[in-house]
PDB file of C-alpha atoms in Angstrom:
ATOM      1  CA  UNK A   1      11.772 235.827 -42.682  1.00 40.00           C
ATOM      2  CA  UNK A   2      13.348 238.920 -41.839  1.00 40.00           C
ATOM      3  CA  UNK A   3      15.792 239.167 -38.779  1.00 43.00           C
ATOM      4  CA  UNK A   4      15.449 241.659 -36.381  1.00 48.00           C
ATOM      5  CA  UNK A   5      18.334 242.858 -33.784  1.00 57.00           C
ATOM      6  CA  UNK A   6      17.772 241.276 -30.295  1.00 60.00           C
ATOM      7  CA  UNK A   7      17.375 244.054 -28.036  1.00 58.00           C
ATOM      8  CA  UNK A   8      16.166 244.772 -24.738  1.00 57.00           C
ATOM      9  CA  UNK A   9      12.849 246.444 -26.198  1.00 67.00           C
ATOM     10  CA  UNK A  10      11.925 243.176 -27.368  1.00 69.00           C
ATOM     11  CA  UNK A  11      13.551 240.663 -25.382  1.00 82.00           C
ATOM     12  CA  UNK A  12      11.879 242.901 -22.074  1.00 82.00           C
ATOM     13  CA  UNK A  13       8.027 241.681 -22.571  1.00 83.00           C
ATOM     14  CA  UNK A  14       9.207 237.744 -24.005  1.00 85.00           C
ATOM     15  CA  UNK A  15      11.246 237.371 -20.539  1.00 85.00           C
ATOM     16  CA  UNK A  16       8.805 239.131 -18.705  1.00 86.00           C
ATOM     17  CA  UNK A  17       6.244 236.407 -20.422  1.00 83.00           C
ATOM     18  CA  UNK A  18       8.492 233.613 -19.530  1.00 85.00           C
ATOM     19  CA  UNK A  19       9.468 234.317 -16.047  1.00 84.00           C
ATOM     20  CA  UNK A  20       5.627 234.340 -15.378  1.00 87.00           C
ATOM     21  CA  UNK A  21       4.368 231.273 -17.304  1.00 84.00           C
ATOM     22  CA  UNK A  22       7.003 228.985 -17.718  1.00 82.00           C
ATOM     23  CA  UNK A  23       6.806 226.992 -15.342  1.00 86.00           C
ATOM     24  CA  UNK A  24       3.159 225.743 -16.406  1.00 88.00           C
ATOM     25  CA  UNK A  25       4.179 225.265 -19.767  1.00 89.00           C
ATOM     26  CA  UNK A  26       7.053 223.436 -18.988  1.00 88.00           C
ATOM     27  CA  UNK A  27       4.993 221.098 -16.930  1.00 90.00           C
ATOM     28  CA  UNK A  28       2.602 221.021 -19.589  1.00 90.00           C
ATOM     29  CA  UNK A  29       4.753 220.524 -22.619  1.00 90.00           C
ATOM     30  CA  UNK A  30       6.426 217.251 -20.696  1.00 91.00           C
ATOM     31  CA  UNK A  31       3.237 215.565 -20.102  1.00 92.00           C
ATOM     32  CA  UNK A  32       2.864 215.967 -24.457  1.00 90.00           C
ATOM     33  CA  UNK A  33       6.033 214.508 -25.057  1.00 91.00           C
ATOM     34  CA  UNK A  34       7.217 212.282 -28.259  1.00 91.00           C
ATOM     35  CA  UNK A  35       9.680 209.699 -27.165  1.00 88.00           C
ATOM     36  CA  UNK A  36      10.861 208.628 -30.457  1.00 84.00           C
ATOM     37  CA  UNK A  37      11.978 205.178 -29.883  1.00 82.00           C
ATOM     38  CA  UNK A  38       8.491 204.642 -28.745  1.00 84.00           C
ATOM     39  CA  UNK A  39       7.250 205.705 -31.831  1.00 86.00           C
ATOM     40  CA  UNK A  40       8.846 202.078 -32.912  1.00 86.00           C
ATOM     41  CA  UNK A  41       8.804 200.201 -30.084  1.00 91.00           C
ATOM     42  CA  UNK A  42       4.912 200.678 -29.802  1.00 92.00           C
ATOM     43  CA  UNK A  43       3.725 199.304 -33.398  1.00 93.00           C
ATOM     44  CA  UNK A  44       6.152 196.253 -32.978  1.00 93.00           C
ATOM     45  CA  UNK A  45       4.465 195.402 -29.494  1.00 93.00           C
ATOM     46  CA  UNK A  46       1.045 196.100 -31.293  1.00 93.00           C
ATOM     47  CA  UNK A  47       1.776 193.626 -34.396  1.00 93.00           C
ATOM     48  CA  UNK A  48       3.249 191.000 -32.187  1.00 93.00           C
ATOM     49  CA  UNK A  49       0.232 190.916 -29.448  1.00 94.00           C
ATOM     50  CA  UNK A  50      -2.060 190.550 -32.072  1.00 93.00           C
ATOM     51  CA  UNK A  51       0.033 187.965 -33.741  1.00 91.00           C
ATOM     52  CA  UNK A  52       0.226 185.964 -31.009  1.00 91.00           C
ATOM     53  CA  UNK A  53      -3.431 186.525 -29.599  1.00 92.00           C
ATOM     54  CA  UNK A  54      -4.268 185.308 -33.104  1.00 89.00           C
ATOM     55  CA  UNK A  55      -1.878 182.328 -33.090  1.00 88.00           C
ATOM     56  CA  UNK A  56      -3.586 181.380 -29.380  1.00 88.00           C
ATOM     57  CA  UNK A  57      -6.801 181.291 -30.606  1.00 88.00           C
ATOM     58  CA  UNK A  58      -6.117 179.374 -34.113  1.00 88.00           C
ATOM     59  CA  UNK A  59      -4.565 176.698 -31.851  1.00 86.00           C
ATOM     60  CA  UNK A  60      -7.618 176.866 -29.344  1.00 86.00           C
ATOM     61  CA  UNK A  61      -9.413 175.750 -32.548  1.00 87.00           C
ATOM     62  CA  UNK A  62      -7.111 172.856 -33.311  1.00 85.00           C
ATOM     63  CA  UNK A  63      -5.714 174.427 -36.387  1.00 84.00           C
ATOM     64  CA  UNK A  64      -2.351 172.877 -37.656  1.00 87.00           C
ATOM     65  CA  UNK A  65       0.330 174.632 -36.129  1.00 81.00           C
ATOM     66  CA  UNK A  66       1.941 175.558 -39.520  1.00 84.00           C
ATOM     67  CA  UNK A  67      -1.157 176.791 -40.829  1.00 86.00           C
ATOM     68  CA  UNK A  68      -1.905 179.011 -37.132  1.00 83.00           C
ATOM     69  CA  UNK A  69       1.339 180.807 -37.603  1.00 84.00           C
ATOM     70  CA  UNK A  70       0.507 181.655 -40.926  1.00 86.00           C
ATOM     71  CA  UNK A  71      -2.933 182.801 -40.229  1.00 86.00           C
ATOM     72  CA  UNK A  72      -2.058 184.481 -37.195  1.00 88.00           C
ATOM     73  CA  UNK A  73       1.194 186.167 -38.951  1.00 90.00           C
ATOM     74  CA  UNK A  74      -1.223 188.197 -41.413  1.00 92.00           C
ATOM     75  CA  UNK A  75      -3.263 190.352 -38.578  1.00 92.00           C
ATOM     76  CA  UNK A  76      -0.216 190.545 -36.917  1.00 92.00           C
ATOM     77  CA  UNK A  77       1.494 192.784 -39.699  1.00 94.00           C
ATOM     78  CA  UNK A  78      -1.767 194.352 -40.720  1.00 94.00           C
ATOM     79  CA  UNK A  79      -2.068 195.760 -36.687  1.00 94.00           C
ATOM     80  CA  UNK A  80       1.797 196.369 -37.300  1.00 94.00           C
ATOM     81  CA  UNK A  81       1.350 198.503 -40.347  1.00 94.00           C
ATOM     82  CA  UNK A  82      -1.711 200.336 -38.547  1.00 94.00           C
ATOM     83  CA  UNK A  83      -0.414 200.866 -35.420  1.00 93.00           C
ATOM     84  CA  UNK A  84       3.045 202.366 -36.988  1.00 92.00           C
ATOM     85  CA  UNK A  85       1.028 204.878 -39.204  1.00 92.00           C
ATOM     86  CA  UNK A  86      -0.697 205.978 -36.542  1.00 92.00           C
ATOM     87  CA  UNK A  87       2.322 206.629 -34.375  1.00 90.00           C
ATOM     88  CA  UNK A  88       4.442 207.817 -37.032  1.00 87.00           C
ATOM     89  CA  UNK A  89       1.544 210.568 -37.919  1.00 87.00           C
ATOM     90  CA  UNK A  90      -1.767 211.038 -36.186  1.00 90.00           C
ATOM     91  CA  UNK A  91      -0.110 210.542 -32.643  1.00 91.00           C
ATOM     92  CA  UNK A  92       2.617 213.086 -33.313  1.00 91.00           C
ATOM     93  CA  UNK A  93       0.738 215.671 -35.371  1.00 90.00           C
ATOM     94  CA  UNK A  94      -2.155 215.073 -32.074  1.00 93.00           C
ATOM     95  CA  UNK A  95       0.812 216.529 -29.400  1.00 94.00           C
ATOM     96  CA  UNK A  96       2.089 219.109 -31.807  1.00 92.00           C
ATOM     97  CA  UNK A  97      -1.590 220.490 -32.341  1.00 94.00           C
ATOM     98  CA  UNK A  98      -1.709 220.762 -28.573  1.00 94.00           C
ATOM     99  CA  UNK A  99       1.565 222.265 -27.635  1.00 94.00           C
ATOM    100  CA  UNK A 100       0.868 224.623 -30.623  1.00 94.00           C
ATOM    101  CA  UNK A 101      -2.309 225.677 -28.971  1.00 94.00           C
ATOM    102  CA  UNK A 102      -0.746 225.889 -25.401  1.00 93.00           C
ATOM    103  CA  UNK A 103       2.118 228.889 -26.940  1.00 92.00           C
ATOM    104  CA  UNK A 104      -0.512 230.129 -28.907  1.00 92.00           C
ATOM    105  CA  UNK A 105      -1.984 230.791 -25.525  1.00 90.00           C
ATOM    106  CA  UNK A 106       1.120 231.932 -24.011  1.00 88.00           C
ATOM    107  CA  UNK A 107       2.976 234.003 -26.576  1.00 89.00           C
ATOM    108  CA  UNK A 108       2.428 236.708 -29.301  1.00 88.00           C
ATOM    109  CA  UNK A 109       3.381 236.719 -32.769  1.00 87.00           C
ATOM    110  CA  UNK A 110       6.514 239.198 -32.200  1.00 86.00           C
ATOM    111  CA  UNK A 111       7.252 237.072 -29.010  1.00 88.00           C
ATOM    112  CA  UNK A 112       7.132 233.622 -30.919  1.00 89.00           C
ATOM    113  CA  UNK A 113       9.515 234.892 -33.504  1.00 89.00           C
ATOM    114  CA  UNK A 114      12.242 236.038 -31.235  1.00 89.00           C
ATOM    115  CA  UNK A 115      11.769 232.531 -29.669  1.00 91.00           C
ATOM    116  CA  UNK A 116      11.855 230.936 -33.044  1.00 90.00           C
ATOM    117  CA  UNK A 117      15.112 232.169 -33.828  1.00 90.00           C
ATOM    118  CA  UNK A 118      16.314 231.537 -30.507  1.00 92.00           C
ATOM    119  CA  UNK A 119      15.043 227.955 -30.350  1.00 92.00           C
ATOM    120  CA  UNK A 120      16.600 227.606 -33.844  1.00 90.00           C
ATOM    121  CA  UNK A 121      20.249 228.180 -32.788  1.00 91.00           C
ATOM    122  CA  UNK A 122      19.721 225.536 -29.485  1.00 92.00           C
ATOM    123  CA  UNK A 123      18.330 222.731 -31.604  1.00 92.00           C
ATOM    124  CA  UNK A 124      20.860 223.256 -34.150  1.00 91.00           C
ATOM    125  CA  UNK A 125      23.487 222.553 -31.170  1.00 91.00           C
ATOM    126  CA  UNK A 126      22.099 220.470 -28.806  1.00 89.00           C
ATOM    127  CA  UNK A 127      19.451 218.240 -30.966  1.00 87.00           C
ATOM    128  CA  UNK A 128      20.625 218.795 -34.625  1.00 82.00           C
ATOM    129  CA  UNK A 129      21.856 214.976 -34.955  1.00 86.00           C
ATOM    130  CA  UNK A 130      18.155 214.013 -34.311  1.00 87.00           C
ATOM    131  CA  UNK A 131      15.693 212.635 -37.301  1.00 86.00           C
ATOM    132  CA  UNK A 132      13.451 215.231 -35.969  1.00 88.00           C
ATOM    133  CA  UNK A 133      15.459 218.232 -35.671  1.00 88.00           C
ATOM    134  CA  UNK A 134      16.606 217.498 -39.567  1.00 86.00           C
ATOM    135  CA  UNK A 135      13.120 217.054 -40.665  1.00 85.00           C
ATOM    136  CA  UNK A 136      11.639 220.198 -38.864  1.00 86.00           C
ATOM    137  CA  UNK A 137      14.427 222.219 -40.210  1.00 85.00           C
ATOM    138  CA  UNK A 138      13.901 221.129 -44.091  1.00 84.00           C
ATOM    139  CA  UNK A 139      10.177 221.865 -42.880  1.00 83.00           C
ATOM    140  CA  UNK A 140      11.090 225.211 -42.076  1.00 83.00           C
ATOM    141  CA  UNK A 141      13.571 225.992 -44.553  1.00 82.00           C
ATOM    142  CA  UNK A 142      10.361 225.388 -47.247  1.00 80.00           C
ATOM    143  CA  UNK A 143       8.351 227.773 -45.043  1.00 74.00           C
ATOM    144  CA  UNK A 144       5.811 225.039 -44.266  1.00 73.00           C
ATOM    145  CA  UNK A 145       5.069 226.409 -40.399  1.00 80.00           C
ATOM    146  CA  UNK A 146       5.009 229.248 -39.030  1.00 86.00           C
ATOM    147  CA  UNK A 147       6.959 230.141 -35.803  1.00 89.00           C
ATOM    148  CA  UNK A 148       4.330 228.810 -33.606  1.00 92.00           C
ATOM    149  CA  UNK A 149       4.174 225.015 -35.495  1.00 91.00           C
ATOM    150  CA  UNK A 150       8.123 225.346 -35.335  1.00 92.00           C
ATOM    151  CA  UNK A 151       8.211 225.939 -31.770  1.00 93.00           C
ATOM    152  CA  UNK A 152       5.413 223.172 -30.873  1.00 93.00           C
ATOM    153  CA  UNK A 153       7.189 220.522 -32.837  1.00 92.00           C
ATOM    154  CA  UNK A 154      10.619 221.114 -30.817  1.00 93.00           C
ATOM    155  CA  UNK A 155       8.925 220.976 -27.777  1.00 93.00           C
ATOM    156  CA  UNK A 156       7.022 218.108 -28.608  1.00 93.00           C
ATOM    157  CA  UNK A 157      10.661 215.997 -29.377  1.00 92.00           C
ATOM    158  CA  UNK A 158      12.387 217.948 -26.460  1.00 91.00           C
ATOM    159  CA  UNK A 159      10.400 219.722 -23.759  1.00 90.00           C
ATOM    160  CA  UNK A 160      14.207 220.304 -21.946  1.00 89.00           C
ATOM    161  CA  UNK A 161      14.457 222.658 -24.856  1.00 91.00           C
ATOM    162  CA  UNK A 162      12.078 225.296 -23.333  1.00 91.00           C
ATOM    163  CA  UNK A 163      14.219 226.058 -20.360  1.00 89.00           C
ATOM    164  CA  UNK A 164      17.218 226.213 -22.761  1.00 91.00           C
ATOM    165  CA  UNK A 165      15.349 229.151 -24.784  1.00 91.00           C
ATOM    166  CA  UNK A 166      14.200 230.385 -21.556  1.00 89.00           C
ATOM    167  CA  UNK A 167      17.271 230.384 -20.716  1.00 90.00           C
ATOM    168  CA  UNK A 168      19.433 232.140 -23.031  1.00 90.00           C
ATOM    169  CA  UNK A 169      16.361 234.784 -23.444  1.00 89.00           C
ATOM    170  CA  UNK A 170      17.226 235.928 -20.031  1.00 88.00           C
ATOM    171  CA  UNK A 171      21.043 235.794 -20.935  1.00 89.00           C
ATOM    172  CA  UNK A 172      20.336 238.114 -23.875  1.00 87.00           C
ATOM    173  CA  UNK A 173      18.173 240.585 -21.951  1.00 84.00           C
ATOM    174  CA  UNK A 174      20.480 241.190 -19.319  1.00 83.00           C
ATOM    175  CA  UNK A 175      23.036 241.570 -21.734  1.00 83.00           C
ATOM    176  CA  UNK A 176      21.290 244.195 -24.134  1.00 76.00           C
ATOM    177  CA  UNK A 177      20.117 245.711 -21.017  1.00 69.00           C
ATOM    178  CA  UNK A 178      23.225 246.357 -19.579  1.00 70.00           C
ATOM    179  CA  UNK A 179      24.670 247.271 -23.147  1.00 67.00           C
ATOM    180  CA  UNK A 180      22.025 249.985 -22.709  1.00 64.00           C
ATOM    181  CA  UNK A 181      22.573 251.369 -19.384  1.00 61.00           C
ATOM    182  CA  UNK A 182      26.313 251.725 -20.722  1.00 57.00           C
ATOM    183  CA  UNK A 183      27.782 248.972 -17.649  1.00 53.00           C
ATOM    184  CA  UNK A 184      29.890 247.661 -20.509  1.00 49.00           C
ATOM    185  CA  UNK A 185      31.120 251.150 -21.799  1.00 48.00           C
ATOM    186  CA  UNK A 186      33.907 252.265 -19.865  1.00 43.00           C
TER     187      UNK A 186
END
């Protein structure tokens, strides 16, 4: 990806864009939120109601209990299994799909570049510890989404991170804009 110099020419229409919409979009990106310790929490809860759903009704049918745990241990890990996939890819790739439609919406190409980079330099900060944050970058390093994917995915792992960008895009315009008007030249 090329880099372009952040200037007030095109920092001017992204803050303009965000000082308009974002407070919708921040409303709606937190109601798509990933927690990620849900994203385990969830399949064990799954696997072990079903387990023990299964082990209730084995023992409803007067089934020895050594042979009910057994039999009730097998759906139990087969709903885990299921239930982990699904939250570990389907679930996730679900909320990314619709934050990725929602800045699609909201921002242009040149706009969701500039906010790319931006976003880039916060996560790397703030979030870069995170299993996500790794994984999106390696995703990103192998040009495998484009700045609108990249920009869904962090907000889908950290909403906060759209008033960061916000943010520091209107610390950069007022900067290059008063770097332009000469305030800083004495």
């Amino acid at each position: 990806m090329e880099t372009t110099r952040l200037s007030e020419e095109n920092l001017a229409p992204l803050a303009f864009n965000l000082s308009i919409k974002s407070e919708r979009i921040e409303k709606a990106l937190y109601q798509n939120l990933v927690e990620p310790n849900n994203l385990t929490l969830f399949p064990v809860l799954t696997g072990s109601g079903v387990g023990v759903v299964g082990a209730g009704l084995l023992a409803l049918f007067s089934v020895p209990t050594w042979l009910g745990v057994v039999l009730a241990a097998v759906p139990g890990y087969l709903a885990f299994k299921y239930s982990k996939r699904y939250f570990e890819g389907d679930y996730i790739n679900a909320r990314i799909n619709i934050n990725r439609n929602l800045i699609v919406s909201t921002l242009d190409s040149d706009d969701a570049e500039t906010l790319g980079r931006i976003a880039a330099t916060i996560v790397r900060s703030n979030f870069g510890k995170e299993k996500w944050a790794s994984d999106l970058k390696s995703r990103r390093e192998q040009t495998f989404c484009d700045d609108y994917h990249y920009l869904a995915a962090i907000f889908t792992f950290a909403p906060a991170c759209w008033h960061l960008c916000a943010a520091k895009v209107y610390e950069l315009h007022a900067t290059a804009s008063k770097l332009k008007s000469g305030v800083f030249n004495s």
